[in-house]
Coordinates of C-alpha atoms in Angstrom, one line a residue:
X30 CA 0.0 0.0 0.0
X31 CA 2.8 2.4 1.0
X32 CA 4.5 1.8 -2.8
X33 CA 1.1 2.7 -4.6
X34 CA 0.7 5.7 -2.2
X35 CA 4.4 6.6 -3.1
X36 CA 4.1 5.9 -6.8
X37 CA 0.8 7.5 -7.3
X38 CA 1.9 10.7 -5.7
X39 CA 5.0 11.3 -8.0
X40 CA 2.6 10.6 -10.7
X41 CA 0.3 13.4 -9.3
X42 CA 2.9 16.1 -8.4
X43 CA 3.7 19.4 -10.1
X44 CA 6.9 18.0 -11.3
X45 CA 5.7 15.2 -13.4
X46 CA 8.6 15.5 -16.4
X47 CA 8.4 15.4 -19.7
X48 CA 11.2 13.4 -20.9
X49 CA 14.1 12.0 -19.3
X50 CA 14.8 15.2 -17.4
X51 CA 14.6 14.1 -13.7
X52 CA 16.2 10.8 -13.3
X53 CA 15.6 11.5 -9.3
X54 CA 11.9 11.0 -10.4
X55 CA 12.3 8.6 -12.4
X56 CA 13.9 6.3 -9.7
X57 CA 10.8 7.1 -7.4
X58 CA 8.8 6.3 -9.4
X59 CA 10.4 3.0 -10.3
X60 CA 11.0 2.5 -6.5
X61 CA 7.3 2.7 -5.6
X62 CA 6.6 0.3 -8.4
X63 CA 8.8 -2.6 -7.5
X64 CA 8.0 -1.7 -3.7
X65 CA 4.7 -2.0 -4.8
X66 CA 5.0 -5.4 -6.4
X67 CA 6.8 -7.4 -3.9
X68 CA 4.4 -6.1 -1.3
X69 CA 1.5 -8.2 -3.6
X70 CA 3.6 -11.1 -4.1
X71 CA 4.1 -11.5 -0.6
X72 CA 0.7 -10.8 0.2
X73 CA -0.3 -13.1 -2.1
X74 CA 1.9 -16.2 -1.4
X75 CA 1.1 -15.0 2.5
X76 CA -2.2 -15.8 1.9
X77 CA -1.6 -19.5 0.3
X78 CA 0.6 -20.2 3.1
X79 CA -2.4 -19.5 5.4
X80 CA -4.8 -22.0 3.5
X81 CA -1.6 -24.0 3.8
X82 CA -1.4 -23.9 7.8
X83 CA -5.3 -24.7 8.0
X84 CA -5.4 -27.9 6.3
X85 CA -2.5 -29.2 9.4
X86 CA -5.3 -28.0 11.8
X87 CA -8.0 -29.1 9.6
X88 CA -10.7 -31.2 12.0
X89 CA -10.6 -35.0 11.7
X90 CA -13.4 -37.4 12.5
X91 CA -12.3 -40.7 13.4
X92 CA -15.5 -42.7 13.3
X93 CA -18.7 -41.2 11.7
X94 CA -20.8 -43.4 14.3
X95 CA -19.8 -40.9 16.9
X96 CA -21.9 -38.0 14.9
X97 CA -25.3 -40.5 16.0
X98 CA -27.4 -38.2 18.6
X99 CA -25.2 -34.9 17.7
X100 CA -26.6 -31.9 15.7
X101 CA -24.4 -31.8 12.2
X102 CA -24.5 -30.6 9.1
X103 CA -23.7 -32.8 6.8
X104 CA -22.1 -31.1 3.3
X105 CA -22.0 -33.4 0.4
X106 CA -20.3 -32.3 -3.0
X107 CA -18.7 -33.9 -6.4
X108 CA -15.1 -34.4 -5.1
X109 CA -14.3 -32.5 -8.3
X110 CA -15.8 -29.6 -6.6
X111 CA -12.7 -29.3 -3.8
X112 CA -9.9 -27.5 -5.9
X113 CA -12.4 -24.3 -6.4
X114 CA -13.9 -24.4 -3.0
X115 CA -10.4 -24.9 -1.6
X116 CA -9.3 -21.8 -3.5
X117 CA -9.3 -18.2 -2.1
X118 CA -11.4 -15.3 -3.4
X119 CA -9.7 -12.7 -5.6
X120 CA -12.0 -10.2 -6.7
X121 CA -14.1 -7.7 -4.6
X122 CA -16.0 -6.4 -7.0
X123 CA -16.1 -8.6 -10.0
X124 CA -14.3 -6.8 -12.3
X125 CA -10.9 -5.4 -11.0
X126 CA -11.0 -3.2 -7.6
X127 CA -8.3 -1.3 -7.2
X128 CA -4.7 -2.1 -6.0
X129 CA -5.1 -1.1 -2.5
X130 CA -9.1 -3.1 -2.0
X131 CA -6.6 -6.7 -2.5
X132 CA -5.7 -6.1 0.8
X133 CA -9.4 -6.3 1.7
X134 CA -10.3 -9.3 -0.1
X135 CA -11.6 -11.8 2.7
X136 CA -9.6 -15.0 3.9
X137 CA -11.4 -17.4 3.6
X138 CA -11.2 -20.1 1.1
X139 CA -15.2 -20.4 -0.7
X140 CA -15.6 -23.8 1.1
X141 CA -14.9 -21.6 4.5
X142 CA -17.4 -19.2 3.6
X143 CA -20.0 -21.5 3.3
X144 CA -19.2 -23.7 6.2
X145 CA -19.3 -19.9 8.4
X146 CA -23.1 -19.5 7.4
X147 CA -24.3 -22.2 7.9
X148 CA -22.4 -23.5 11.5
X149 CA -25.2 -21.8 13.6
X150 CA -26.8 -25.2 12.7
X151 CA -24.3 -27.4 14.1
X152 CA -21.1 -28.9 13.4
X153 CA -20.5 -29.2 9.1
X154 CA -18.9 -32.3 8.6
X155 CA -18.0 -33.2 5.0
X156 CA -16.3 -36.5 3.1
X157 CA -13.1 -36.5 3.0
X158 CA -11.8 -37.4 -0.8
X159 CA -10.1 -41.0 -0.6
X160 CA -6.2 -40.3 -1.0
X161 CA -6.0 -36.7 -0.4
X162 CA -2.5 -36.0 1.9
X163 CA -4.0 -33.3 4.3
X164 CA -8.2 -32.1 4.3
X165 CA -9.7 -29.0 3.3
X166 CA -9.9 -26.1 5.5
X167 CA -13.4 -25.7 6.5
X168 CA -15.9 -28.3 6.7
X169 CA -14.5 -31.5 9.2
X170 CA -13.5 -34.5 7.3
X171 CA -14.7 -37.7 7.8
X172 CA -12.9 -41.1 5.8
X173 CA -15.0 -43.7 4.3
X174 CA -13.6 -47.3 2.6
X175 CA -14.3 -46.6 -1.2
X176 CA -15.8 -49.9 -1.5
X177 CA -18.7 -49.6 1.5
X178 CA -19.3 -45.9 1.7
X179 CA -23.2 -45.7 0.4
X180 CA -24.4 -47.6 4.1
X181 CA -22.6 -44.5 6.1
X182 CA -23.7 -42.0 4.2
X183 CA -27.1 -42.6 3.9
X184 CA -26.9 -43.4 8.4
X185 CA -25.4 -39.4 7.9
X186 CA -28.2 -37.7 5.6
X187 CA -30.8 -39.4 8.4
X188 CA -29.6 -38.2 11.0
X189 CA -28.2 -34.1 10.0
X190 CA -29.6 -31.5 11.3
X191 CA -29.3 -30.1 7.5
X192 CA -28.0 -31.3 4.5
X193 CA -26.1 -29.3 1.9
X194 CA -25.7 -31.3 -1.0
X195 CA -23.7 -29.2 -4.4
X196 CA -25.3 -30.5 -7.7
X197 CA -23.3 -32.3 -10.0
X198 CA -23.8 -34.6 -12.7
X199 CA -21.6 -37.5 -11.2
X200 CA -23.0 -40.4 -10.0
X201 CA -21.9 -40.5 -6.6
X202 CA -23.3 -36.8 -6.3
X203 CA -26.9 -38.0 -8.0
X204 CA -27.2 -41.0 -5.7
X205 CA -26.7 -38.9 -2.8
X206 CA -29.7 -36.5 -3.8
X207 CA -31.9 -39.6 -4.5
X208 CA -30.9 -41.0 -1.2
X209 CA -31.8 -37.6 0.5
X210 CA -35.2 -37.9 -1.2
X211 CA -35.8 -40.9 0.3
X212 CA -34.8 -40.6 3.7
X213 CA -35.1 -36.6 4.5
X214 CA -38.3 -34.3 5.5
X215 CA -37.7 -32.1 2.6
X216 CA -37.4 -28.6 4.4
X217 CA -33.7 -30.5 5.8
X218 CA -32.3 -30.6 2.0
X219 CA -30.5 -27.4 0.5
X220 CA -29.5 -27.7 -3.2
X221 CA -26.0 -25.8 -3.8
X222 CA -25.9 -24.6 -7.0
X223 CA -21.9 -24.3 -7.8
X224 CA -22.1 -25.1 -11.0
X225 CA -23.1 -23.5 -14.3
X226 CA -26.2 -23.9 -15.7
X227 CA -25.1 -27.0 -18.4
X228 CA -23.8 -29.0 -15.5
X229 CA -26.9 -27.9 -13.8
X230 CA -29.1 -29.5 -16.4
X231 CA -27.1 -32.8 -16.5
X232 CA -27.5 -33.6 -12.7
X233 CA -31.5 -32.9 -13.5
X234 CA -31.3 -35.8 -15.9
X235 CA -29.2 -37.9 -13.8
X236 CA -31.0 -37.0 -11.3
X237 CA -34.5 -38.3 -12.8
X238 CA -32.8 -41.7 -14.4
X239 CA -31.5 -42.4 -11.0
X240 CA -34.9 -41.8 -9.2
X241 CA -36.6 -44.2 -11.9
X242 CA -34.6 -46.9 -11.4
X243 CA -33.7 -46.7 -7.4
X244 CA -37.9 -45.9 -6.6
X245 CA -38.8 -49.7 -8.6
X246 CA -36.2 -51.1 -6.3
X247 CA -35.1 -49.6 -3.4
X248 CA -37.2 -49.7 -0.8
X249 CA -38.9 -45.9 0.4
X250 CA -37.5 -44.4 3.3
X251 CA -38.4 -45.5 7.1
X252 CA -40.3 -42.5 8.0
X253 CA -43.1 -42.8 5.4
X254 CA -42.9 -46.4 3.6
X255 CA -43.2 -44.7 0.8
X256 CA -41.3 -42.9 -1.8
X257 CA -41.8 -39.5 -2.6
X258 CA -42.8 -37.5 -5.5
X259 CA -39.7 -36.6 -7.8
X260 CA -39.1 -32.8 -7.4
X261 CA -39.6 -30.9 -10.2
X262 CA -36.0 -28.9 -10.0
X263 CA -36.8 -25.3 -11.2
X264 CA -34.4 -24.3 -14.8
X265 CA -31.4 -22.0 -13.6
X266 CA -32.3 -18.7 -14.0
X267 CA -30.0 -16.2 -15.8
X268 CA -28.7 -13.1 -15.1
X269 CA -31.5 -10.5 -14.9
X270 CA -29.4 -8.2 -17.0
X271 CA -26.4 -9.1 -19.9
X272 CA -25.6 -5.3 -20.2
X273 CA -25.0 -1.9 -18.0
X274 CA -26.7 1.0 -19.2
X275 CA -24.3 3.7 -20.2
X276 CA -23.9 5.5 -17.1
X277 CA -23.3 2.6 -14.6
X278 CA -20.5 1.5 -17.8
X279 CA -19.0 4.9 -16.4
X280 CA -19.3 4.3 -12.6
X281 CA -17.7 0.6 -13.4
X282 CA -15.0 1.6 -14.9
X283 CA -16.0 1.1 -18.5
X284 CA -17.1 -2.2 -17.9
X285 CA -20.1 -2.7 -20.2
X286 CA -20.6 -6.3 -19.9
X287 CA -21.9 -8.3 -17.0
X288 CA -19.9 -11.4 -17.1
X289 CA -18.8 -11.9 -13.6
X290 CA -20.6 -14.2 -11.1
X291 CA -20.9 -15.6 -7.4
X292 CA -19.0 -18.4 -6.7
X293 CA -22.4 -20.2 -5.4
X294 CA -24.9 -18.7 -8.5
X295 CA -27.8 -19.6 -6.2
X296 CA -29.6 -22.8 -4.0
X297 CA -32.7 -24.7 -4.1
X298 CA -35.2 -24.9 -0.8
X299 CA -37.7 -27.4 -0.8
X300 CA -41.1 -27.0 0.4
X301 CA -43.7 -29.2 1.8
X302 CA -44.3 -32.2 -0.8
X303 CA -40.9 -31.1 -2.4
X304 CA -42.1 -28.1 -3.6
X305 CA -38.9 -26.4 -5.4
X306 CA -37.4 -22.9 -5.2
X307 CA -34.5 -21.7 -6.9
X308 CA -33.2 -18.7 -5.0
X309 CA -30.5 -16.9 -7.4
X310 CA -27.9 -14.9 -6.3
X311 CA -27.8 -12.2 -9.6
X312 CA -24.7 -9.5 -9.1
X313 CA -26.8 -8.4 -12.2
X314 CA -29.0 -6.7 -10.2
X315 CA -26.5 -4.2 -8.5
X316 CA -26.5 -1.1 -9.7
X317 CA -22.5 0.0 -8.3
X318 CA -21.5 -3.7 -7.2
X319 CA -19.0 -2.9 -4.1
X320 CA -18.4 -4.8 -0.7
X321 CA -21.4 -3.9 0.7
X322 CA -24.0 -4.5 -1.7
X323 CA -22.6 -7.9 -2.9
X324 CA -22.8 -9.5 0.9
X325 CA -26.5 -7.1 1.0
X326 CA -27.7 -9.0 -1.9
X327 CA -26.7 -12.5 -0.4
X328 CA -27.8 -11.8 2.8
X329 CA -30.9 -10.8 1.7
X330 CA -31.4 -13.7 -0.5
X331 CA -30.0 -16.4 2.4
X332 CA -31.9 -15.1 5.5
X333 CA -35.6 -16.7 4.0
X334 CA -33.6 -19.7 3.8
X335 CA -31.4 -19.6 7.2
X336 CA -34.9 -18.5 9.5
X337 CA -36.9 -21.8 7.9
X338 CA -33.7 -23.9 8.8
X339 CA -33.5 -22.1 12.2
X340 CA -37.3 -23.2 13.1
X341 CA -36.0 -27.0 12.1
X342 CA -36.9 -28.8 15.1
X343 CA -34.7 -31.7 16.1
X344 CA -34.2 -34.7 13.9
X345 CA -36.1 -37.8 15.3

């Protein structure tokens, strides 16, 4: 910060030169640059080291049986998922803030950020991917055996408190939705929508091959006897807007197009007999996108979501 405060001042002086007049200047002004850059690299690298330092400290659960009679919440995701949840935000805005706002950045890493909203629930435990040296900072890891993991799982979507579950076309990821349709009141299911809308579409047709085949089967769930109607999963909306209007291309910068997005574009709460909702976070809608108004606009969004979750009474 002090070498774009230093650089930025000689640029905004009364002595700004016109040629190669003032090599004292020149030199400052080249000092504040490379002071400047190596404060950012370190920054940056600081930052890794950090994400580094919380996977040693990362919480472990030894046996999943243990979680029986505790309040959890149980996160599932495509494994594919963890390199961009693992990673750290890098953008405030969206579309370049300036030099000085990097240092504002938050963090956390995105898998961080969702585990902090929804903790007032309980603990978030997640699955930890088979063969991975050190977990994830953020949710706590727990280890299945790759070849008898389905029997666990399904003894964790019963008894959570609250299940997040990120859409994804993989198979593992579909029969883990199935299997919370089975087994779950519907109000305890959240649908993370990570993805972009193509992968989006897959996991709805996974998603409906899968329920075909397990609901001739499988047998329905143990509260009910009975398997329930096959949620009609709402299409992804897009953004409410592709272009700014001039003037807010001329508070943005001259950023005319609208290309940037949440990390998590939006979720899907369930309603009595798997009623479906798809709850959209748009940055479209912003008129100046800054700070504020982004974590407004999720806020606002979430808190329908977070007060039904918070009137969940225990799991029986």
């Amino acid at each position: 910060m002090a070498g774009a405060v230093f650089f930025r001042g000689g640029l905004n002086s009364d002595h700004v030169p016109s040629g190669f007049t003032q090599p004292l200047w020149w030199l400052r002004e080249l000092g504040g640059m490379v002071v400047l850059c190596v404060g950012v690299c370190i920054f940056l690298v600081g930052r890794l080291v950090v994400v580094r330092g919380k996977q040693h400290t990362a919480g472990v659960i030894d046996c999943v049986h243990g979680l029986a009679g505790t309040r959890y919440v149980l996160y599932l995701r495509p494994f594919s998922n963890d390199p961009d949840m693992a990673s750290l935000p890098d953008d405030l805005t969206g579309g370049g803030a300036n030099t000085e706002n990097l240092f504002f950045v938050s963090g956390l890493t995105h898998e961080e950020a969702l585990v902090r909203r929804f903790r007032p629930f309980g603990r978030v435990v997640a699955i930890g991917r088979p063969g991975e040296p050190l977990p994830l900072p953020g949710a706590a890891r727990a280890y299945l055996p790759l070849d008898d993991w389905q029997d666990a799982v399904s003894g964790l979507i019963e008894g959570a408190h609250v299940v997040l579950l990120s859409a994804g076309p993989g198979p593992g990821t579909v029969w883990e939705f199935v299997e919370a349709l089975r087994v779950l009141p519907p109000e305890r299911l959240v649908l993370l929508a990570y993805c972009d809308p193509a992968a989006y579409n897959r996991f709805r047709e996974a998603v409906a091959e899968e329920y075909s085949r397990r609901s001739r089967t499988d047998p329905a769930g143990p509260a009910t006897d009975v398997w329930p109607p096959l949620p009609a999963l709402p299409d992804f909306p897009p953004p409410s807007r592709s272009q700014r209007p001039r003037w807010e291309v001329l508070l943005n910068g001259g950023r005319k197009r609208l290309r940037w997005d949440f990390p998590l574009k939006g979720l899907v709460a369930f309603g009595p007999d798997w009623q479906a909702t798809f709850i959209r976070f748009d940055p479209t809608t912003l008129r100046v996108p800054s700070p504020v108004t982004l974590h407004r606009l999720v806020k606002r969004e979430l808190q329908p979501v977070l007060d039904k979750l918070t009137a969940l009474s225990e799991p029986h």
